[in-house]
Amino acid sequence: MKKVIVIGGGPAGMMAACRAAECGAEVTLLEKMNKLGLKFSLTGKGRCNITNTEPEIMTFIEKYGQNGKFLINAFNTFFNKELIQFLEKRGLVLKELSGGRIYPESDNSWNVVDVFADYLKKLGVHVQLESSVRELLHYKNVIGGVIHENGTLLADAVIIATGGNSYSQTGSSGDGYQFARVTGHKVTDLYPGLVPFNLLDMDTDLNGVKLKNVRGTVTTDDKILSEAFGEFYFTEWGADGSVILRLSRDVKEEIQEDFLTLHVDLKPALEEQKIHERILREINNNGKISYKSMLKEFLPEKMISFFITKTQIPEDTKIANITKEQRETIVRNLKNLTFTITGTRSFDEAIVTSGGVELSHIDPRTMESKKIKNLYFAGEVLNIDGDTGGYNLQAAFSTGYVAGENAAKEPHNNEEN
Ligand SMILES: Cc1cc2nc3c(=O)[nH]c(=O)nc-3n(C[C@H](O)[C@H](O)[C@H](O)COP(=O)(O)OP(=O)(O)OC[C@H]3O[C@@H](n4cnc5c(N)ncnc54)[C@H](O)[C@@H]3O)c2cc1C
């Protein structure tokens, strides 16, 4: 019976351990923390957006950018439908929300972790908590086991599923990158991914303002780097929400080098001309009200004093007295409110790590390293990161499944090496 060690008890590691055990291996799962799935428990604000129902693999992989192609083989083996079946078969009731996002009906991510914990037990996987792996044992280009904080374990195959660098307090502190480097794998530059922005001179009045259905655009020197549509909110230091997280994926390199500009279109459904017409209607119908009162028609209450400062129109101006030039300023700011982005929040506030183990060093059919025999990688430790919407967990589950299945396989006698 083949002995397999899985390092890391997140979604990739738990799935890898289950699959390796289903395929007949004797499996030990080593987890650094005192619980399985700590980061997993935080996903989807504690509700866990497990996957997405998008049926086409080729459309699904677009959500990971250029590197999505690496996942085609894994998705052909174990995709969203298989993941849903896997969980439902073990009693988890799921629900679908807008945009094809799948959640547990209970809105409690711990229920998903429990499904895995129960199944691992049933399969006889040795789960060792508080067992941080310190070192890989390998001789030349063959893996032989690991040294962890409580001892040494020998194995025929090792799967590294240690996650990325973000939310390090959950245990995912980048150990797998070091294991990869010392065994001769390249690790690309690492950036906080799906991460909020710091904005220059944040007005404290804006803190907590939430906007639905806005368009965000990031530019540098008038060149558009990224555009996104959705929910947006201000914080004491800057901006967060689905729009910002999406934008952050596309500008991760540029944002390290320069201050970029964030443009917020507060009325993306309205052409400038329509807004002019609306203001003119207000002027005709209620000419005596103040500029400040009129803004209540256009903006959340908490944004009004900031907007008045931005447009430099005195708040008590009767709207009948607003000039054409001032009207243009109002429209311009509603359609294109600009902020200077000074950078992103740190890894500890990033949903994922962008970058990771170089994909050309890994066989996408098996997740085995091309450098070290019987060493496998799965999950966020790889140079794969996706959009919000359940894509990152699906990638972790799929690569974990493939790694587990292949790590458990007995070597063929005629295998070249
Ligand atoms: C706040 C937040 C919300 C998110 N929401 C979603 C969402 O709704 N949907 C979605 O698709 N994605 C979401 N993500 C992203 C998703 O959680 C990750 O992409 C996913 O957890 C990666 O899985 P993984 O198994 O590769 O790594 P991880 O989940 O990071 O697990 C790695 C495990 O390895 C352990 N480990 C690390 N080093 C060692 C070591 N040396 N020895 C032993 N064990 C070790 C860690 O303790 C950890 O348990 C969210 C992330 C965050 C932070």
PDB file of C-alpha atoms in Angstrom, residues 32-135:
ATOM      1  CA  LYS A  32      -0.159  23.150  11.336  1.00  0.00           C
ATOM      2  CA  MET A  33      -3.134  24.608  13.219  1.00  0.00           C
ATOM      3  CA  ASN A  34      -5.364  23.004  15.855  1.00  0.00           C
ATOM      4  CA  LYS A  35      -8.288  22.705  13.407  1.00  0.00           C
ATOM      5  CA  LEU A  36      -8.785  21.716   9.795  1.00  0.00           C
ATOM      6  CA  GLY A  37      -9.925  24.380   7.332  1.00  0.00           C
ATOM      7  CA  LEU A  38      -9.415  27.547   9.369  1.00  0.00           C
ATOM      8  CA  LYS A  39      -9.112  29.789   6.305  1.00  0.00           C
ATOM      9  CA  PHE A  40     -11.877  27.833   4.641  1.00  0.00           C
ATOM     10  CA  SER A  41     -14.152  28.719   7.565  1.00  0.00           C
ATOM     11  CA  LEU A  42     -13.727  32.437   6.744  1.00  0.00           C
ATOM     12  CA  THR A  43     -14.619  32.117   3.088  1.00  0.00           C
ATOM     13  CA  GLY A  44     -17.633  33.947   1.690  1.00  0.00           C
ATOM     14  CA  LYS A  45     -17.865  35.924   4.964  1.00  0.00           C
ATOM     15  CA  GLY A  46     -18.281  32.666   6.873  1.00  0.00           C
ATOM     16  CA  ARG A  47     -20.863  31.333   4.419  1.00  0.00           C
ATOM     17  CA  CYS A  48     -18.417  29.774   1.944  1.00  0.00           C
ATOM     18  CA  ASN A  49     -18.954  30.284  -1.764  1.00  0.00           C
ATOM     19  CA  ILE A  50     -17.845  26.761  -2.646  1.00  0.00           C
ATOM     20  CA  THR A  51     -17.985  26.907  -6.426  1.00  0.00           C
ATOM     21  CA  ASN A  52     -19.806  28.352  -9.406  1.00  0.00           C
ATOM     22  CA  THR A  53     -22.326  26.642 -11.672  1.00  0.00           C
ATOM     23  CA  GLU A  54     -20.822  27.959 -14.936  1.00  0.00           C
ATOM     24  CA  PRO A  55     -21.085  24.770 -17.031  1.00  0.00           C
ATOM     25  CA  GLU A  56     -18.394  25.391 -19.652  1.00  0.00           C
ATOM     26  CA  ILE A  57     -14.828  24.644 -18.618  1.00  0.00           C
ATOM     27  CA  MET A  58     -13.467  27.015 -21.257  1.00  0.00           C
ATOM     28  CA  THR A  59     -15.579  29.881 -19.852  1.00  0.00           C
ATOM     29  CA  PHE A  60     -14.743  28.917 -16.258  1.00  0.00           C
ATOM     30  CA  ILE A  61     -10.983  29.080 -16.883  1.00  0.00           C
ATOM     31  CA  GLU A  62     -11.244  32.669 -18.169  1.00  0.00           C
ATOM     32  CA  LYS A  63     -11.786  33.656 -14.531  1.00  0.00           C
ATOM     33  CA  TYR A  64      -8.139  32.778 -13.763  1.00  0.00           C
ATOM     34  CA  GLY A  65      -6.580  34.888 -16.542  1.00  0.00           C
ATOM     35  CA  GLN A  66      -3.664  33.543 -18.575  1.00  0.00           C
ATOM     36  CA  ASN A  67      -2.877  30.691 -16.179  1.00  0.00           C
ATOM     37  CA  GLY A  68      -6.371  29.226 -16.313  1.00  0.00           C
ATOM     38  CA  LYS A  69      -5.323  26.862 -19.113  1.00  0.00           C
ATOM     39  CA  PHE A  70      -3.321  24.880 -16.567  1.00  0.00           C
ATOM     40  CA  LEU A  71      -6.609  23.825 -14.937  1.00  0.00           C
ATOM     41  CA  ILE A  72      -8.254  22.251 -17.999  1.00  0.00           C
ATOM     42  CA  ASN A  73      -7.040  18.730 -17.194  1.00  0.00           C
ATOM     43  CA  ALA A  74      -7.977  18.991 -13.538  1.00  0.00           C
ATOM     44  CA  PHE A  75     -11.440  20.321 -14.411  1.00  0.00           C
ATOM     45  CA  ASN A  76     -11.931  17.523 -16.934  1.00  0.00           C
ATOM     46  CA  THR A  77     -11.348  15.092 -14.064  1.00  0.00           C
ATOM     47  CA  PHE A  78     -13.184  16.863 -11.242  1.00  0.00           C
ATOM     48  CA  PHE A  79     -15.276  19.957 -11.956  1.00  0.00           C
ATOM     49  CA  ASN A  80     -18.100  21.886 -10.284  1.00  0.00           C
ATOM     50  CA  LYS A  81     -20.711  19.192 -10.958  1.00  0.00           C
ATOM     51  CA  GLU A  82     -18.509  16.527  -9.377  1.00  0.00           C
ATOM     52  CA  LEU A  83     -17.779  18.771  -6.374  1.00  0.00           C
ATOM     53  CA  ILE A  84     -21.473  19.424  -5.823  1.00  0.00           C
ATOM     54  CA  GLN A  85     -22.222  15.690  -6.089  1.00  0.00           C
ATOM     55  CA  PHE A  86     -19.358  14.892  -3.695  1.00  0.00           C
ATOM     56  CA  LEU A  87     -20.772  17.226  -1.034  1.00  0.00           C
ATOM     57  CA  GLU A  88     -24.441  16.350  -1.556  1.00  0.00           C
ATOM     58  CA  LYS A  89     -23.656  12.637  -1.389  1.00  0.00           C
ATOM     59  CA  ARG A  90     -22.274  13.276   2.107  1.00  0.00           C
ATOM     60  CA  GLY A  91     -25.420  15.038   3.254  1.00  0.00           C
ATOM     61  CA  LEU A  92     -24.581  18.703   2.647  1.00  0.00           C
ATOM     62  CA  VAL A  93     -27.526  20.719   1.339  1.00  0.00           C
ATOM     63  CA  LEU A  94     -26.437  23.411  -1.106  1.00  0.00           C
ATOM     64  CA  LYS A  95     -28.093  26.455  -2.619  1.00  0.00           C
ATOM     65  CA  GLU A  96     -27.410  28.593  -5.669  1.00  0.00           C
ATOM     66  CA  LEU A  97     -27.343  32.388  -5.418  1.00  0.00           C
ATOM     67  CA  SER A  98     -27.019  35.059  -8.123  1.00  0.00           C
ATOM     68  CA  GLY A  99     -24.176  34.672 -10.593  1.00  0.00           C
ATOM     69  CA  GLY A 100     -24.198  30.873 -10.194  1.00  0.00           C
ATOM     70  CA  ARG A 101     -22.551  31.051  -6.757  1.00  0.00           C
ATOM     71  CA  ILE A 102     -22.998  27.880  -4.696  1.00  0.00           C
ATOM     72  CA  TYR A 103     -23.212  28.020  -0.882  1.00  0.00           C
ATOM     73  CA  PRO A 104     -24.211  25.578   1.848  1.00  0.00           C
ATOM     74  CA  GLU A 105     -27.930  26.038   2.591  1.00  0.00           C
ATOM     75  CA  SER A 106     -26.980  26.626   6.246  1.00  0.00           C
ATOM     76  CA  ASP A 107     -24.744  29.615   5.325  1.00  0.00           C
ATOM     77  CA  ASN A 108     -22.179  28.052   7.634  1.00  0.00           C
ATOM     78  CA  SER A 109     -18.791  27.161   6.195  1.00  0.00           C
ATOM     79  CA  TRP A 110     -17.990  24.918   9.178  1.00  0.00           C
ATOM     80  CA  ASN A 111     -20.656  22.513   7.914  1.00  0.00           C
ATOM     81  CA  VAL A 112     -18.501  21.965   4.817  1.00  0.00           C
ATOM     82  CA  VAL A 113     -15.370  21.422   6.900  1.00  0.00           C
ATOM     83  CA  ASP A 114     -17.337  18.886   8.977  1.00  0.00           C
ATOM     84  CA  VAL A 115     -18.247  16.926   5.844  1.00  0.00           C
ATOM     85  CA  PHE A 116     -14.557  16.564   5.067  1.00  0.00           C
ATOM     86  CA  ALA A 117     -13.553  15.805   8.659  1.00  0.00           C
ATOM     87  CA  ASP A 118     -16.164  13.014   8.859  1.00  0.00           C
ATOM     88  CA  TYR A 119     -15.195  11.568   5.497  1.00  0.00           C
ATOM     89  CA  LEU A 120     -11.465  11.647   6.307  1.00  0.00           C
ATOM     90  CA  LYS A 121     -12.251   9.717   9.489  1.00  0.00           C
ATOM     91  CA  LYS A 122     -14.381   7.200   7.622  1.00  0.00           C
ATOM     92  CA  LEU A 123     -11.588   6.645   5.106  1.00  0.00           C
ATOM     93  CA  GLY A 124      -9.083   6.039   7.903  1.00  0.00           C
ATOM     94  CA  VAL A 125      -6.864   9.048   7.091  1.00  0.00           C
ATOM     95  CA  HIS A 126      -4.491   9.845   9.980  1.00  0.00           C
ATOM     96  CA  VAL A 127      -5.151  13.514  10.641  1.00  0.00           C
ATOM     97  CA  GLN A 128      -2.418  15.083  12.770  1.00  0.00           C
ATOM     98  CA  LEU A 129      -3.235  18.611  13.930  1.00  0.00           C
ATOM     99  CA  GLU A 130      -0.623  21.021  15.334  1.00  0.00           C
ATOM    100  CA  SER A 131       1.972  19.297  13.178  1.00  0.00           C
ATOM    101  CA  SER A 132       3.718  21.976  11.207  1.00  0.00           C
ATOM    102  CA  VAL A 133       5.995  20.561   8.528  1.00  0.00           C
ATOM    103  CA  ARG A 134       9.479  22.064   8.720  1.00  0.00           C
ATOM    104  CA  GLU A 135      11.353  20.262   5.950  1.00  0.00           C
TER     105      GLU A 135
END
